[in-house]
Coordinates of C-alpha atoms and ligand atoms in Angstrom, one line a residue:
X106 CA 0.0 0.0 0.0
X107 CA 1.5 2.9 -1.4
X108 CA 0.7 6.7 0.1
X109 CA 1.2 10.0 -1.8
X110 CA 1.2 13.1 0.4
X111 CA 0.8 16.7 -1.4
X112 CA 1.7 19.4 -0.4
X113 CA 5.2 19.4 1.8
X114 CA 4.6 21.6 4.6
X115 CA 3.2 20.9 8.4
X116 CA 0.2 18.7 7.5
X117 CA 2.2 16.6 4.9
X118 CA 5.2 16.4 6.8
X119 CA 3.2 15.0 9.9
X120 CA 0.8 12.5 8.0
X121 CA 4.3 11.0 6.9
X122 CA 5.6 11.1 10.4
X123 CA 2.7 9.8 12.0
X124 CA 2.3 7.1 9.3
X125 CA 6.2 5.9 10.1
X126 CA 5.7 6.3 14.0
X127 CA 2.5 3.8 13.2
X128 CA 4.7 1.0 11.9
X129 CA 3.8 2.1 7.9
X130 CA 7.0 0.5 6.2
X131 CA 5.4 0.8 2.6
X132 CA 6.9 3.5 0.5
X133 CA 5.6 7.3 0.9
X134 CA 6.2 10.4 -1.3
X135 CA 5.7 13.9 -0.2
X136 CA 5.3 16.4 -3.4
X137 CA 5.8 20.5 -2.9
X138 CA 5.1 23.1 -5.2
X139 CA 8.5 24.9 -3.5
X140 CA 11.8 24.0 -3.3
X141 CA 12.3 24.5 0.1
X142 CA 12.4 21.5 2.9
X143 CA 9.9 21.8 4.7
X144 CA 9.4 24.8 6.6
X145 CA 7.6 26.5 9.2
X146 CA 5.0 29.4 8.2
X147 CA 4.4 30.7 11.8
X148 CA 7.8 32.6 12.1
X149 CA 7.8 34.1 8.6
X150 CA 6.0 37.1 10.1
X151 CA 7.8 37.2 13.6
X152 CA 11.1 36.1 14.3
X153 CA 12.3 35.4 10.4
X154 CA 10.6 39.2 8.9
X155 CA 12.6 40.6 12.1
X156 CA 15.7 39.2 11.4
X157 CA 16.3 37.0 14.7
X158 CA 16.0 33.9 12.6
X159 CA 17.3 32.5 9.6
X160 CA 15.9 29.9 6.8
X161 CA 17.9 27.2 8.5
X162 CA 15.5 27.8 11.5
X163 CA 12.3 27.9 10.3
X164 CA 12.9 24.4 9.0
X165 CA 10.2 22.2 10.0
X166 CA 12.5 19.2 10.6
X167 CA 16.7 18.9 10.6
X168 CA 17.7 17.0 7.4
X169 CA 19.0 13.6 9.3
X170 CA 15.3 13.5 10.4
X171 CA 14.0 13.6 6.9
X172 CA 16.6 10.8 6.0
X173 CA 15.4 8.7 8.6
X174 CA 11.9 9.5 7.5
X175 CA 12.7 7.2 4.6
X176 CA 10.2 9.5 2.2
X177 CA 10.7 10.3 -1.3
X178 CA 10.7 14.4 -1.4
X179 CA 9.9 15.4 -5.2
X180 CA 10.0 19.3 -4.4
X181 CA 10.1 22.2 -6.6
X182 CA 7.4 20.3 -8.8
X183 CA 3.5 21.7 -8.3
X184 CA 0.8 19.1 -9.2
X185 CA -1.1 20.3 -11.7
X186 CA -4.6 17.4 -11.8
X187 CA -5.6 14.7 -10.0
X188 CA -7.1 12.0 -12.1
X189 CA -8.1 9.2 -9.6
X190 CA -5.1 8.2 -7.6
X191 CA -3.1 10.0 -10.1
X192 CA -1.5 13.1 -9.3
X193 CA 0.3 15.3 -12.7
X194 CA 2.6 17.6 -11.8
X195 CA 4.5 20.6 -14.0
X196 CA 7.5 19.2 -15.4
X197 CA 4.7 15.7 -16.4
X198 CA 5.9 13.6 -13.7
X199 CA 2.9 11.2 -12.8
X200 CA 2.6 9.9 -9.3
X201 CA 0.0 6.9 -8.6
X202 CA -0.5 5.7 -5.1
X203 CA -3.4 3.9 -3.0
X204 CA -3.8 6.6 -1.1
X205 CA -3.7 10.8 -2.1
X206 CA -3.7 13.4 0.9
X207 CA -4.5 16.7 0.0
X208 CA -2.0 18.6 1.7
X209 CA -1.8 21.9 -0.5
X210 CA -2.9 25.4 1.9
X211 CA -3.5 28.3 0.7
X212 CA -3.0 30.9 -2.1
X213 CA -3.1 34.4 -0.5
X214 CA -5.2 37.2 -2.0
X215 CA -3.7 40.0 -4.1
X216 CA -5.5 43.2 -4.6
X217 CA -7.0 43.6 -8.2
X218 CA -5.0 45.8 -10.7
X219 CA -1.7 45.2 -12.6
X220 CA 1.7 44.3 -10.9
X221 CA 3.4 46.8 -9.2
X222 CA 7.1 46.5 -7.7
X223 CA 6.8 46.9 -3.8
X224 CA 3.7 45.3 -3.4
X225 CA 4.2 42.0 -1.2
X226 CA 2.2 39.0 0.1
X227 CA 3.2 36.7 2.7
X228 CA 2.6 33.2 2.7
X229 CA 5.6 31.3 1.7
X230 CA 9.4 31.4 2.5
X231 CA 10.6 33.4 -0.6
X232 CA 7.7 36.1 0.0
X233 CA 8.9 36.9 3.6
X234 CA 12.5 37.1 2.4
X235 CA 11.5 39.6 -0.5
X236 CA 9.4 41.6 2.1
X237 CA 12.1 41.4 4.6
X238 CA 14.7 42.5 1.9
X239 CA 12.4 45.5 0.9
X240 CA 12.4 47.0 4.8
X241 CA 15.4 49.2 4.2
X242 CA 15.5 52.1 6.6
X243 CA 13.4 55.2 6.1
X244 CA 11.0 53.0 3.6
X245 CA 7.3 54.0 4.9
X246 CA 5.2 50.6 4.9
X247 CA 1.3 50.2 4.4
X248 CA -0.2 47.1 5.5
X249 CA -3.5 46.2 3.9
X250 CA -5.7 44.2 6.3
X251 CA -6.8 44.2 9.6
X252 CA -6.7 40.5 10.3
X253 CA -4.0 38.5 12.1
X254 CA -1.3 38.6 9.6
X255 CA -1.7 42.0 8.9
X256 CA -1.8 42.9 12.3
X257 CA 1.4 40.5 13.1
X258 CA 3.4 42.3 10.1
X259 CA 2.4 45.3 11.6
X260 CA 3.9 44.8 14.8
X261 CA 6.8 43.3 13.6
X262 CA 7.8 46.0 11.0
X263 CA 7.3 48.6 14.0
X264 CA 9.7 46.7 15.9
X265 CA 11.8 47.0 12.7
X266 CA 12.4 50.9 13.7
X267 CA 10.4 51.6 10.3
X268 CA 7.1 53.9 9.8
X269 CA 4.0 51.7 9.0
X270 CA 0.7 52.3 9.0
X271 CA -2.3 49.5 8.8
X272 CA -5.5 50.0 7.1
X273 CA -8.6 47.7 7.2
X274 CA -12.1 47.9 7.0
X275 CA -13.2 46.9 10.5
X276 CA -13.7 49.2 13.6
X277 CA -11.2 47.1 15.6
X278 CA -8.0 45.2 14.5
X279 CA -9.2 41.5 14.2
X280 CA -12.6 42.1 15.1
X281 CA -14.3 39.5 13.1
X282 CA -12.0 37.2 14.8
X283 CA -11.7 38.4 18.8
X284 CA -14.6 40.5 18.8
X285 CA -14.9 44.8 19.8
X286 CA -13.3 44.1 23.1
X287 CA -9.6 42.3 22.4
X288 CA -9.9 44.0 19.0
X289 CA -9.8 47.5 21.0
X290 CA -6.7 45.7 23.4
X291 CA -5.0 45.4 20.2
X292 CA -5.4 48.4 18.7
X293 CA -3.9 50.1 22.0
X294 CA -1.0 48.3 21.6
X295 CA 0.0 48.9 18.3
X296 CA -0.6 52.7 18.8
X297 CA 0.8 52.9 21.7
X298 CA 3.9 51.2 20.2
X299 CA 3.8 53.7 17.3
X300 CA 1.5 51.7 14.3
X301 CA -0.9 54.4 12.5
X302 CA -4.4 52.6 12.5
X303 CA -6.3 53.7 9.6
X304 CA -9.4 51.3 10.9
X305 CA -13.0 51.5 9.4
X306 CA -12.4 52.5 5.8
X307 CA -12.1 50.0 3.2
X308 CA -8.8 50.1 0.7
X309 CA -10.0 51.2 -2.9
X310 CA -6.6 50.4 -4.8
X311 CA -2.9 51.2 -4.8
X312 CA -1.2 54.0 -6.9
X313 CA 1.9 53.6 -8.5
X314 CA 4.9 55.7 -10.7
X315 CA 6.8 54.1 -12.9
X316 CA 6.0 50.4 -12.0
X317 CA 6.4 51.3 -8.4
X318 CA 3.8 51.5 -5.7
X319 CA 3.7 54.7 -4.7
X320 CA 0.4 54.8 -2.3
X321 CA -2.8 53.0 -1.2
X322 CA -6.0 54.5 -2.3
X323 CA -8.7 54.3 0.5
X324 CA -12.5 54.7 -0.3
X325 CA -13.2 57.7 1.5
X326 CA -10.8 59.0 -0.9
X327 CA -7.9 59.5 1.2
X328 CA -4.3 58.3 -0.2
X329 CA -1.5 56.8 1.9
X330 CA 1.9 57.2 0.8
X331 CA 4.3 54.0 0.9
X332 CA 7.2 52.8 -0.4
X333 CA 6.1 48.8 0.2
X334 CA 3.0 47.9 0.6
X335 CA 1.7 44.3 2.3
X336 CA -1.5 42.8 0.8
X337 CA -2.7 40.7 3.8
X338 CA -6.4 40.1 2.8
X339 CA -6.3 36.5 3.4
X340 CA -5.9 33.2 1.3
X341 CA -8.2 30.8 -0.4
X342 CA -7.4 27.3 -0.4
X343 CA -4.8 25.9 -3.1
X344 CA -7.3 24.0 -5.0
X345 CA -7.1 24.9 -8.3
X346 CA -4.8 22.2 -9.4
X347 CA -8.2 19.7 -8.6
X348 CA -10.5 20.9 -10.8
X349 CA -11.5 17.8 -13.2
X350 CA -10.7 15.9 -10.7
X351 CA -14.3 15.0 -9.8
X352 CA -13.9 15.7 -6.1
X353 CA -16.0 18.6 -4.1
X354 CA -14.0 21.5 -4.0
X355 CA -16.3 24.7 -2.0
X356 CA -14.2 26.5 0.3
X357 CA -11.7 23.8 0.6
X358 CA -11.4 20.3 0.0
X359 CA -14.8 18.6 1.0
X360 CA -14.6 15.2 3.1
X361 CA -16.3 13.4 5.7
X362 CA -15.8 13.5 9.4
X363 CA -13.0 11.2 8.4
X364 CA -10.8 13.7 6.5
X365 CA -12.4 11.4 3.5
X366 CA -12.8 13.5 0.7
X367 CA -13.2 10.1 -1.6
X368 CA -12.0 6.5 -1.4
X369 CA -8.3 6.7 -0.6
X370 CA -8.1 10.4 -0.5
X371 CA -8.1 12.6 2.4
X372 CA -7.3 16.3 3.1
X373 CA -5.6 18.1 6.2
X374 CA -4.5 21.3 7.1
X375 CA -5.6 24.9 5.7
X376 CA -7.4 23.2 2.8
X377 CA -9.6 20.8 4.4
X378 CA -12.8 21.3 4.9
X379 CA -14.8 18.2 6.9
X380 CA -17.8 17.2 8.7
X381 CA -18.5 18.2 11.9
X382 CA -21.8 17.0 12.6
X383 CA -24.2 19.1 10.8
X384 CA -21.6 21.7 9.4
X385 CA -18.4 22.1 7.6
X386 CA -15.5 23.8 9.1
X387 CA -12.4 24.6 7.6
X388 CA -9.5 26.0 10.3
X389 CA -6.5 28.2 9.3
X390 CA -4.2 27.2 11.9
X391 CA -0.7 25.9 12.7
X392 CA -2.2 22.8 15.6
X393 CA -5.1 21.9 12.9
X394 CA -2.4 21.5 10.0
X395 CA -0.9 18.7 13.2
X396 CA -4.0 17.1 14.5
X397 CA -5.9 16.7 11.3
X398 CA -2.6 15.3 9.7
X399 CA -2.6 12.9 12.7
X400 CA -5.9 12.0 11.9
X401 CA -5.8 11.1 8.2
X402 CA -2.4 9.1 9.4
X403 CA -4.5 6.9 11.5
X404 CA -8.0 6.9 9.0
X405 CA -5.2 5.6 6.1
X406 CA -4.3 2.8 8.1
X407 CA -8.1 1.5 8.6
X408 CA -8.4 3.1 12.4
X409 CA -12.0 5.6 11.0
X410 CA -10.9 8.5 13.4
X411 CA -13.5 10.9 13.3
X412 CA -12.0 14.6 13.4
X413 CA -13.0 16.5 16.7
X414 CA -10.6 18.6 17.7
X415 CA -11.4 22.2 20.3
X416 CA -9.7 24.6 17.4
X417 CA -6.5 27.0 18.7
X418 CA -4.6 29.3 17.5
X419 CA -1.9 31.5 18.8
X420 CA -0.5 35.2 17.8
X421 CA 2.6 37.3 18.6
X422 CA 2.5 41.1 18.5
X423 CA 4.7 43.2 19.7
X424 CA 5.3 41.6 23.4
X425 CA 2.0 40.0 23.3
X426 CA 1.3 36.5 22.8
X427 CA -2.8 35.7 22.5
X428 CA -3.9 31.8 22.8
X429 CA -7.5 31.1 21.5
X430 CA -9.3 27.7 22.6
X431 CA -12.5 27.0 20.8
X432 CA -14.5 29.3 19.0
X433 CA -14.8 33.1 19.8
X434 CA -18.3 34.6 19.7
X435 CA -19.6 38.3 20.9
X436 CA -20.3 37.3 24.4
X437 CA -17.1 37.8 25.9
X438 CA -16.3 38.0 29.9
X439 CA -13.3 38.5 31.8
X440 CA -12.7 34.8 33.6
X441 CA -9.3 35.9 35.6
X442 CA -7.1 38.4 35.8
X443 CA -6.7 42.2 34.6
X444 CA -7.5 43.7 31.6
X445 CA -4.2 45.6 30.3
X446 CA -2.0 43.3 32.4
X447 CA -2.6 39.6 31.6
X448 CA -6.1 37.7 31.6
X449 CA -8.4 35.1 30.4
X450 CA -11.6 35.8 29.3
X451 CA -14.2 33.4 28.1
X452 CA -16.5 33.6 25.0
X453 CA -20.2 32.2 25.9
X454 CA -22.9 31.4 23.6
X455 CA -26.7 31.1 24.9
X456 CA -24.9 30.9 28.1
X457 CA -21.9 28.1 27.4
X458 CA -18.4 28.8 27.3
X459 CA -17.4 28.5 23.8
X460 CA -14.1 29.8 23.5
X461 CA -11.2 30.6 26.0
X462 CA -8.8 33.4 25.2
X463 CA -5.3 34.3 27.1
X464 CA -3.6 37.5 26.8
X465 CA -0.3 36.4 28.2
X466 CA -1.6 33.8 30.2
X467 CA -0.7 30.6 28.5
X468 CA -0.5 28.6 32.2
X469 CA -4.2 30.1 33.0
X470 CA -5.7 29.8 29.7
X471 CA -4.6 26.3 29.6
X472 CA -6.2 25.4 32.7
X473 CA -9.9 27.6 31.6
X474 CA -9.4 25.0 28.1
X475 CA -11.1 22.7 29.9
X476 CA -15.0 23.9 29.7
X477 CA -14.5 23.7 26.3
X478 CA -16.3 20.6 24.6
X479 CA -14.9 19.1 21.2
X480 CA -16.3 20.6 17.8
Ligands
FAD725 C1 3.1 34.3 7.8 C2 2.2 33.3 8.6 C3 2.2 33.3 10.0 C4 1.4 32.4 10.7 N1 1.3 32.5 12.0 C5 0.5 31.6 12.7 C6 0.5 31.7 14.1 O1 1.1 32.5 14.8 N2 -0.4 30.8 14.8 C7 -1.1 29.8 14.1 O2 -1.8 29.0 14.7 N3 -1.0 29.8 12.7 C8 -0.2 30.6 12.0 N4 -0.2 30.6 10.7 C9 -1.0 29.5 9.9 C10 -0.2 28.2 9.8 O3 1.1 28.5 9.4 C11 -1.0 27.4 8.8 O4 -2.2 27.1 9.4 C12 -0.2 26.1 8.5 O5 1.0 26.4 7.8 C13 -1.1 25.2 7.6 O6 -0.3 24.1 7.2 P1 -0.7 23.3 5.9 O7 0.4 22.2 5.8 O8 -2.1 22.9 5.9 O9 -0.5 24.4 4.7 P2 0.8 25.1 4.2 O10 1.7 25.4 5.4 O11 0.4 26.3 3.4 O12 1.5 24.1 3.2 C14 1.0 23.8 2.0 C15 2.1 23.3 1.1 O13 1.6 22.9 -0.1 C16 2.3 23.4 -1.2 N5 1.5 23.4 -2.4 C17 0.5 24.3 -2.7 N6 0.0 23.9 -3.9 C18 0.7 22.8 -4.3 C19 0.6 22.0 -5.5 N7 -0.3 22.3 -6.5 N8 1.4 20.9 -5.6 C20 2.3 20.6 -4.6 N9 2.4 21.4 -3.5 C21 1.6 22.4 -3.3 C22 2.8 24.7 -0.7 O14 3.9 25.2 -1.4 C23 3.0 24.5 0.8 O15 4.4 24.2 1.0 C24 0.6 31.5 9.9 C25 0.6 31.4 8.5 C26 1.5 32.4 7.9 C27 1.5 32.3 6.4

């Protein structure tokens, strides 16, 4: 029984791991669209766009371990169909196995309008070390998008020594997200530290001179001037590469509460969207891309696993880390400590704690995890 993993990034890596720690000795290929080991995504707008780390460290694994993972890696080669257990890639290699997990993320969104030099997204290794190359001093920076990334590159360019300014069309930074209340926290910080908000104006385009970005157009007509510009209006799952391929591809890779998205192919990570009871849920998270790999590991090898896991997510901004448990709703109440300092708060809905959050409290908020009940 043969397995072919695509995608070569935190949920492929760990459905081959976890395959190998469960006794798998058949053969295993992992397939990436980059030609980079495995890395991790996570850093790429902390430590690595600041400098403190290098590629070498982002690296999701050292190489001995990828030896001894006894894996073909075909990198550097994106698939381009799936026909059945079939997998074409760019260069017309064709991989058949028994089984084919989806592994693939996300693309990030670009704003509309032609190609402009400056203008940066942030997903993959090579984008963070473009945008880390571009942050020469005195350049002025304009993030576009008031969600977590934007609000991590944000923080992490202010901490650069550089002037940048964030604009987004909600009241509060990741209000969608956190709700009124963090997303108010948040702002505090990133003024007090020295971001300009421009909050509750949508962007309307960027300018440019020459090829070069020269500003970002905002719908209430105002311009912001910037040297780089960050587009960090989220991603939609890397699926184009399946159509034809006769699975169900809405928002992500469709499959049962088995990862199952047909017989003998599963998806995990950012691009998998599954069952959960009556609904479909699709996470964007470092500790899904894990568990759900973990999952499909153990569904491959005839164990039917359903997928439950309490969601999390974690985020770094300036000297801030914030730990979400579960699922966030607008019902929020301080559970322990001290707004401003550190807390946990819990997120109720029709009167049951939903979601935990920790603002540097990661021994508290581990403890509150517990009222939480599996998706
Ligand atoms: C900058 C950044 C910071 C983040 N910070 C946090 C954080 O602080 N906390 C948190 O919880 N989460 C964070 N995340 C999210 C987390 O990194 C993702 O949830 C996680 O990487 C998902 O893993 P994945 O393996 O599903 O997808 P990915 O990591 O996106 O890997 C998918 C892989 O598939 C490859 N691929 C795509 N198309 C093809 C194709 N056609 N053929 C072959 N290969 C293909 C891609 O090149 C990529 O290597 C962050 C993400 C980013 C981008």
């Amino acid at each position: 029984m043969s397995v072919l993993v695509v995608g070569a990034s935190a949920a492929g890596l760990t459905t081959a791991e976890a395959l190998r720690r469960k006794g798998f000795r058949d053969p295993i290929t992992v397939l990436g669209a980059e030609y980079h080991r495995p890395y991790d995504r996570p850093p790429l707008s902390k430590q690595f766009l600041l400098g403190d780390w290098d590629e070498t460290r982002t690296r999701l694994r050292p190489d001995t371990m990828l030896t001894a993972l006894d894996a073909e890696f075909v990198l550097g080669d994106p698939a381009v169909a799936l026909d059945g257990h079939t997998v074409h890639t760019t260069s017309g290699r064709s991989l058949t196995a028994d089984h084919v997990v989806i592994a693939t993320g996300l693309t990030p969104r670009r704003l509309p309008g032609p190609d402009l030099e400056g203008v940066h997204v942030l997903r993959t290794l090579d984008d963070a070390a473009a945008l880390r190359r571009s942050l020469t001093p005195e350049v002025q920076v304009v993030v576009v998008g008031d969600g977590v990334l934007g609000a991590e590159i944000a923080a992490t360019v202010c901490k650069l020594g550089l002037s940048v300014t964030l604009a987004g069309p909600q009241a509060a930074l990741m209000e969608a997200q956190l709700g009124a209340v963090v997303g108010g926290l948040l702002g505090e910080l990133h003024t007090a530290a020295g971001v300009e908000l421009r909050l509750g104006v949508a962007v309307d385009g960027l300018t440019g001179v020459g090829g070069r970005v020269s500003g970002v157009r905002l719908a209430n007509g105002d311009l912001l001037p910037a040297d780089v510009v960050v587009v960090a209006l989220g991603a939609a799952p890397a699926t184009g590469w399946l159509e034809g391929s006769g699975l169900t591809v809405e928002n992500g890779v469709v499959c049962d509460e088995y990862c199952r998205a047909a017989d003998g192919v599963y998806a995990a990570g950012d691009v998998a969207r599954w069952r959960a009871e009556d609904r479909l849920v699709r996470l964007e998270n470092r500790t899904n891309a894990t568990e759900q790999a973990l999952c499909v590991a153990a569904n491959i090898l005839g164990e039917r696993q359903p997928y439950r896991p309490i969601p999390y997510f974690w985020t770094d901004q300036f000297s801030t880390r914030l730990q979400v448990h579960g699922r966030p709703s607008a019902d929020l109440t301080i559970a322990e400590g001290n707004i401003g300092e550190r807390f946990v708060a819990h997120y109720r809905d029709a009167g049951r704690i939903v979601g935990v959050l920790g603002w540097n409290a990661p021994k508290q908020t581990r403890a509150h995890r517990q009222h939480l009940v599996r998706t």
